[in-house]
Amino acid sequence: MAMRASGMVPPAASAPGSMMSVRRSNLALVMSKVAESSSDTHLTRAQLASITGLTKASISSLVLDLLNIGVIREFGLNPRGDRGRPGVGLQLNPSQAVMGLEINIDYIAAAVTDLSGTLLVHRTQERNNRSSLSDPLLQDLAVLAASVASDVRARQVRILGAGLAVPGLIDAQRGVVMSAPNLGWKDVLLDLDAIGPGLPLGVTLHNEANASALAHLRQGTGAAQDFLFISGEVGIGGGLVVGSQLFTGPGGHAGEVGHVIVDPGGADCSCGATGCLETIAGQDAIFAAAGLLPQTSHADIMAELLRELAGGVKDAVYAVHRAGWYLGVALASTAKIVSVNSVVLGGHFAILAPWLRSSLLTSLARHAPGRFSPEQVEVSIFGKTAALRGAAGSVVRAVVEAPHRLSDG
């Protein structure tokens, strides 16, 4: 249970277990305040005492614990400290980092960020993962992760934990991918420890679209905090944020926009249904409609599609406009059910936004009149790193919410 802002400890909380719980809550409280402070403001101990309502003695003890754990550090003199001698500022320790990992249909990727979310290293390896066996794929991912980890450890940076994003329905508690049709996986148990051996907080499993939504939420630019993130890859995923919280639904599977039926008489989908949005607006579907059959890498095909769009090639323009129109149909239906009025486009939708946006907005105006203004259809700034950043950010949240887990005691 989080402490109230006053930081007062109830008189009944005297048992050792209760006192330990209170101290852990207060550690998390102090850690969160340091994490929330802006990059140019380094809170002092006195300021933390004022903000939290804890005594200066308590703050000093808690800060010492966090310094010993290694997640914060002292930084210069804070010019905004109390009157008199400036106080020593505190900030997240830049020598502590977290890792984001991603398995997608046509690539695997790894990245490391510091606790503030700054990207330190990012590598992508093209790989055809359709109908791949999980063990060889995870072995390749482990090699990539080790390479990235070696890079940052050479800079004296410690990696605390990792998050793995996959394009499918997951059971995070068990580390199971319940269904990932484009990977050909069903009820696949992943050996997460083998990907990141020795990480203090281990490796956690996440849905790719949900991770991307969390990356956008963490951006904290003051944009709408109720939104639907649409992740466009070979498949299409959705991450729903309501009241600044990720909403995953009772079974953890909310946001599957790619499998909203937009054309009941349409093509068969990998999920077993017909006419899903993915069959029209998924990456492969757009390539096929544009007459660009896979011959090389998806990156090369996308580059060719962009060249054709810039040149006004009819089939390419039609394929993208059609994808935008049916994306609008799916979003309009989804918005009426979950009551969101802001959309963030990621993946190939972000790349194709200059050509897709007009048909998308026209479709939204037709199917959900008055719900979406053009300003409420945003493009993610994170490109191919959104899921990686979100998966890594999940580890940061774990650190902030329970820094005691990194303690030796």
XYZ file of C-alpha atoms in Angstrom:
409
model
C 0.000 0.000 0.000
C 1.360 3.402 -0.928
C 1.883 5.938 1.829
C -0.288 9.011 2.028
C 1.345 12.304 1.137
C 1.698 13.172 4.827
C 3.989 10.189 5.309
C 2.504 9.574 8.764
C 2.865 6.021 10.053
C -0.256 4.659 11.803
C 0.426 3.845 15.453
C -0.664 0.227 14.895
C 2.100 -0.303 12.343
C 4.656 -1.462 14.884
C 5.178 -5.116 14.026
C 8.443 -5.846 12.165
C 6.582 -6.907 9.020
C 4.473 -3.780 9.066
C 7.480 -1.536 9.642
C 9.304 -3.194 6.756
C 6.278 -2.666 4.534
C 6.096 1.007 5.529
C 9.782 1.511 4.810
C 9.491 -0.135 1.419
C 6.514 2.063 0.593
C 8.462 5.139 1.623
C 11.467 4.041 -0.441
C 9.157 3.801 -3.455
C 7.627 7.193 -2.616
C 11.025 8.913 -2.531
C 12.186 7.053 -5.640
C 9.057 8.132 -7.523
C 9.562 11.801 -6.632
C 13.150 11.716 -7.871
C 12.031 9.928 -11.043
C 9.223 12.425 -11.678
C 11.427 15.510 -11.350
C 12.407 17.201 -14.600
C 15.851 16.711 -16.080
C 16.975 20.200 -15.042
C 15.586 19.994 -11.494
C 17.418 17.867 -8.963
C 15.452 17.618 -5.748
C 17.305 18.017 -2.470
C 16.663 16.045 0.678
C 14.935 19.079 2.186
C 12.652 19.397 -0.840
C 11.806 15.690 -0.691
C 10.856 16.065 2.976
C 8.574 18.982 2.077
C 6.970 17.165 -0.853
C 6.397 13.829 0.890
C 5.664 15.035 4.441
C 8.315 12.679 5.815
C 10.789 13.938 8.396
C 14.213 15.097 7.279
C 15.763 12.274 9.269
C 13.580 9.710 7.490
C 14.394 11.214 4.108
C 18.129 11.106 4.840
C 17.896 7.426 5.759
C 15.780 6.540 2.728
C 18.020 8.466 0.358
C 21.047 6.667 1.788
C 19.369 3.333 1.050
C 18.629 4.361 -2.541
C 22.203 5.602 -2.979
C 23.520 2.281 -1.672
C 21.182 0.338 -3.977
C 22.594 2.443 -6.802
C 19.410 3.713 -8.423
C 19.971 7.403 -7.597
C 23.054 9.569 -7.226
C 23.969 12.955 -5.810
C 24.402 15.615 -8.419
C 25.997 19.019 -7.852
C 24.292 21.797 -5.922
C 20.610 22.509 -6.484
C 20.210 26.270 -7.039
C 16.536 25.902 -6.150
C 17.227 24.497 -2.713
C 16.220 26.022 0.599
C 17.358 29.487 1.561
C 20.953 29.589 2.659
C 23.445 27.029 1.490
C 22.251 25.249 -1.688
C 21.392 21.589 -1.162
C 22.907 18.640 -2.973
C 20.573 17.528 -5.745
C 19.481 13.949 -6.440
C 18.834 12.296 -9.789
C 18.326 8.876 -11.320
C 21.683 7.169 -11.671
C 22.686 7.173 -15.361
C 24.923 4.145 -14.791
C 21.825 2.001 -14.194
C 19.895 0.831 -17.257
C 17.142 -1.452 -18.511
C 16.750 -3.488 -21.677
C 13.923 -3.745 -24.180
C 13.654 -6.785 -26.461
C 11.271 -7.446 -29.334
C 10.269 -10.401 -31.464
C 8.327 -9.439 -34.559
C 7.414 -11.244 -37.741
C 10.382 -10.109 -39.812
C 12.957 -9.051 -37.234
C 14.249 -9.273 -33.702
C 15.546 -6.238 -31.840
C 17.229 -5.196 -28.624
C 17.774 -1.819 -27.000
C 19.017 -0.376 -23.739
C 17.783 2.811 -22.110
C 18.818 4.518 -18.913
C 16.263 4.969 -16.124
C 15.176 8.293 -17.630
C 14.275 6.612 -20.916
C 17.242 7.877 -22.951
C 18.114 5.358 -25.638
C 21.711 4.186 -25.215
C 21.918 1.514 -27.909
C 19.524 -0.106 -30.391
C 20.086 -2.985 -32.790
C 17.752 -4.774 -35.169
C 18.393 -8.065 -36.937
C 16.214 -9.025 -39.885
C 14.903 -12.550 -39.513
C 11.927 -14.386 -40.999
C 10.071 -15.543 -37.901
C 6.968 -16.951 -39.558
C 6.266 -20.421 -38.178
C 9.582 -20.338 -36.340
C 10.358 -22.718 -33.524
C 10.646 -20.719 -30.332
C 13.915 -22.177 -29.047
C 16.163 -21.258 -32.026
C 14.504 -17.848 -32.218
C 15.143 -17.182 -28.524
C 18.741 -18.325 -28.937
C 19.257 -15.724 -31.670
C 17.576 -13.096 -29.516
C 19.806 -14.018 -26.567
C 22.901 -13.528 -28.749
C 21.627 -10.109 -29.856
C 20.783 -9.163 -26.265
C 24.246 -10.220 -25.086
C 25.853 -8.078 -27.778
C 23.859 -5.017 -26.733
C 24.524 -5.705 -23.058
C 28.259 -6.005 -23.702
C 28.218 -2.614 -25.405
C 26.730 -0.766 -22.438
C 28.611 -2.725 -19.793
C 31.820 -1.563 -21.447
C 30.645 1.945 -20.468
C 30.316 0.806 -16.834
C 26.514 0.658 -17.093
C 24.594 -2.038 -15.203
C 21.442 -3.581 -16.707
C 18.798 -4.212 -14.046
C 16.241 -6.178 -16.042
C 14.562 -6.581 -19.401
C 11.132 -6.581 -20.989
C 10.315 -8.691 -24.055
C 7.570 -7.551 -26.449
C 5.898 -10.052 -28.790
C 3.050 -9.632 -31.311
C 0.449 -11.864 -29.719
C -1.785 -12.631 -26.777
C 0.279 -13.418 -23.708
C 0.089 -14.705 -20.166
C 2.785 -12.577 -18.540
C 2.669 -14.411 -15.230
C 3.506 -17.757 -16.809
C 5.710 -16.420 -19.619
C 3.430 -17.990 -22.205
C 2.524 -16.705 -25.664
C -1.054 -17.916 -25.861
C -1.629 -16.994 -29.485
C 0.577 -15.315 -32.087
C -0.919 -16.359 -35.452
C 1.689 -14.654 -37.620
C 4.472 -16.391 -35.721
C 2.564 -19.672 -35.824
C 2.675 -19.911 -32.025
C -0.018 -21.204 -29.725
C 0.505 -21.803 -25.999
C 4.282 -21.481 -26.306
C 6.191 -21.328 -23.018
C 9.241 -19.067 -23.337
C 12.431 -19.615 -21.360
C 12.790 -15.952 -20.438
C 15.710 -16.489 -18.065
C 17.793 -17.817 -20.929
C 17.447 -14.525 -22.818
C 18.852 -12.349 -20.056
C 20.765 -14.521 -17.598
C 21.943 -12.829 -14.431
C 19.696 -9.760 -14.628
C 18.629 -8.785 -11.083
C 14.987 -8.240 -12.093
C 14.894 -10.926 -14.775
C 12.932 -10.725 -18.038
C 9.203 -9.996 -18.237
C 6.829 -10.663 -21.139
C 4.628 -8.027 -22.818
C 2.278 -7.642 -25.750
C 3.994 -5.545 -28.427
C 1.173 -3.042 -28.945
C 0.653 -2.570 -25.210
C 4.360 -1.926 -24.757
C 4.251 0.663 -27.540
C 1.278 2.380 -25.907
C 3.193 2.578 -22.630
C 6.147 4.185 -24.401
C 3.852 6.896 -25.736
C 2.243 7.358 -22.329
C 5.642 7.698 -20.661
C 6.538 10.413 -23.164
C 4.454 12.746 -20.976
C 4.086 15.629 -23.420
C 0.705 16.688 -22.085
C -1.153 14.945 -24.898
C -4.397 13.099 -24.268
C -4.051 10.387 -21.652
C -6.990 8.402 -23.061
C -5.913 7.013 -26.399
C -5.637 3.968 -28.599
C -2.193 3.129 -29.933
C -2.313 1.324 -33.269
C 0.758 -0.729 -34.047
C 1.154 -1.540 -37.713
C 3.488 -4.364 -38.676
C 2.747 -7.567 -40.603
C -0.029 -7.847 -38.040
C -1.924 -4.996 -36.420
C -2.104 -4.551 -32.678
C -3.730 -2.047 -30.370
C -2.860 -0.727 -26.932
C -5.631 1.031 -25.018
C -4.819 3.679 -22.412
C -7.633 4.986 -20.214
C -7.060 7.525 -17.453
C -3.291 7.303 -17.972
C -3.419 3.560 -17.286
C -3.020 0.697 -19.720
C -6.330 -1.138 -20.007
C -5.920 -4.762 -20.969
C -9.361 -6.121 -20.063
C -10.306 -9.076 -17.836
C -8.239 -11.580 -19.809
C -5.503 -9.101 -20.675
C -6.421 -9.129 -24.362
C -8.184 -5.802 -24.933
C -7.143 -3.736 -27.944
C -6.968 -6.407 -30.658
C -7.947 -3.912 -33.343
C -6.242 -5.890 -36.084
C -8.916 -8.556 -35.795
C -11.928 -6.257 -35.900
C -14.051 -7.426 -38.849
C -14.228 -4.681 -41.466
C -15.180 -6.748 -44.544
C -17.210 -9.876 -43.661
C -16.868 -11.202 -47.195
C -13.165 -10.487 -47.358
C -9.995 -12.508 -47.253
C -9.097 -15.198 -44.741
C -7.057 -13.984 -41.773
C -4.286 -15.788 -39.932
C -6.505 -15.792 -36.829
C -9.028 -18.053 -38.590
C -11.678 -15.393 -39.250
C -12.412 -13.576 -42.502
C -12.326 -9.887 -43.310
C -10.199 -8.713 -40.369
C -8.556 -5.303 -40.620
C -5.197 -7.062 -40.846
C -6.182 -8.594 -44.214
C -6.485 -5.099 -45.716
C -4.229 -2.797 -43.682
C -1.508 -5.198 -42.500
C 1.918 -4.684 -44.018
C 1.808 -7.736 -46.286
C -1.737 -6.906 -47.385
C -0.693 -3.395 -48.436
C 2.358 -4.699 -50.288
C 0.251 -7.241 -52.157
C -2.414 -4.691 -53.105
C 0.328 -2.412 -54.413
C 1.719 -5.254 -56.535
C 4.885 -5.515 -54.470
C 5.191 -9.213 -53.727
C 7.822 -10.117 -51.129
C 11.108 -10.829 -52.889
C 13.601 -9.195 -50.564
C 13.399 -7.862 -47.011
C 10.345 -6.030 -45.723
C 12.501 -2.940 -45.273
C 13.418 -3.000 -48.975
C 9.801 -3.527 -50.022
C 8.695 -0.623 -47.811
C 11.359 1.568 -49.387
C 10.043 0.640 -52.836
C 6.464 1.376 -51.741
C 7.516 4.817 -50.502
C 9.219 5.532 -53.823
C 6.075 4.553 -55.699
C 3.887 6.658 -53.424
C 6.154 9.663 -53.967
C 5.890 9.046 -57.684
C 2.108 8.745 -57.580
C 1.990 5.136 -58.824
C -1.711 4.278 -58.979
C -1.654 0.824 -57.371
C 0.516 1.986 -54.471
C -1.649 5.039 -53.788
C -4.817 2.939 -53.937
C -3.446 0.264 -51.591
C -2.502 2.820 -48.933
C -5.696 4.872 -49.263
C -7.753 1.673 -48.963
C -5.818 0.669 -45.855
C -6.476 4.090 -44.337
C -10.195 3.900 -45.087
C -10.650 0.492 -43.446
C -8.442 1.485 -40.547
C -10.931 4.306 -39.997
C -13.800 1.804 -40.041
C -12.128 -0.303 -37.350
C -11.189 2.704 -35.220
C -14.679 4.164 -35.424
C -16.208 0.906 -34.212
C -13.627 0.540 -31.452
C -14.003 4.128 -30.270
C -17.751 3.750 -29.893
C -17.264 0.748 -27.630
C -14.385 1.960 -25.439
C -15.063 5.710 -25.695
C -11.687 7.067 -26.735
C -11.252 10.023 -29.047
C -7.507 10.088 -29.603
C -5.428 7.742 -31.752
C -1.676 7.298 -32.057
C -0.343 5.658 -35.217
C 2.761 3.497 -34.956
C 4.724 1.078 -37.116
C 4.021 1.240 -40.825
C 0.985 3.461 -40.223
C 3.373 6.137 -38.958
C 5.665 5.646 -41.964
C 2.749 5.832 -44.413
C 0.916 8.632 -42.591
C 1.549 11.313 -45.272
C -0.374 9.192 -47.810
C -2.750 7.347 -45.479
C -3.950 10.194 -43.261
C -6.458 11.784 -45.647
C -8.446 8.590 -46.277
C -8.259 7.708 -42.574
C -9.687 11.076 -41.514
C -12.394 10.876 -44.192
C -13.364 7.422 -42.969
C -13.436 8.537 -39.325
C -15.626 11.511 -40.213
C -17.982 9.188 -42.087
C -18.185 6.397 -39.521
C -17.651 8.306 -36.254
C -18.838 11.858 -37.001
C -17.693 14.457 -34.511
C -15.559 12.080 -32.448
C -12.072 12.642 -33.916
C -10.555 15.958 -34.933
C -7.426 15.883 -37.121
C -5.345 16.912 -34.091
C -6.537 13.804 -32.269
C -4.927 11.495 -34.814
C -1.246 11.577 -33.907
C 1.841 9.873 -35.283
C 4.220 8.187 -32.850
C 7.636 9.816 -32.634
C 9.355 6.572 -31.680
C 9.376 4.747 -35.004
C 10.649 1.176 -34.721
C 11.720 1.652 -31.097
C 8.272 2.128 -29.506
C 7.803 -1.457 -28.302
C 11.411 -1.646 -27.150
C 11.088 1.569 -25.158
C 7.809 0.457 -23.637
C 9.138 -2.961 -22.652
C 12.215 -1.360 -21.115
C 10.029 1.238 -19.402
C 8.099 -1.540 -17.688
C 11.310 -2.463 -15.872
C 11.828 1.166 -14.864
C 8.344 1.165 -13.349
C 9.233 -1.980 -11.414
C 12.356 -0.258 -10.093
C 10.422 2.856 -9.063
C 7.593 0.900 -7.441
C 9.842 -1.524 -5.553
C 13.480 -0.383 -5.399
C 14.029 -2.654 -2.403
C 14.081 -5.619 -4.805
C 17.564 -4.526 -5.850
C 18.828 -4.478 -2.285
C 21.121 -7.198 -1.002
C 19.155 -7.273 2.243
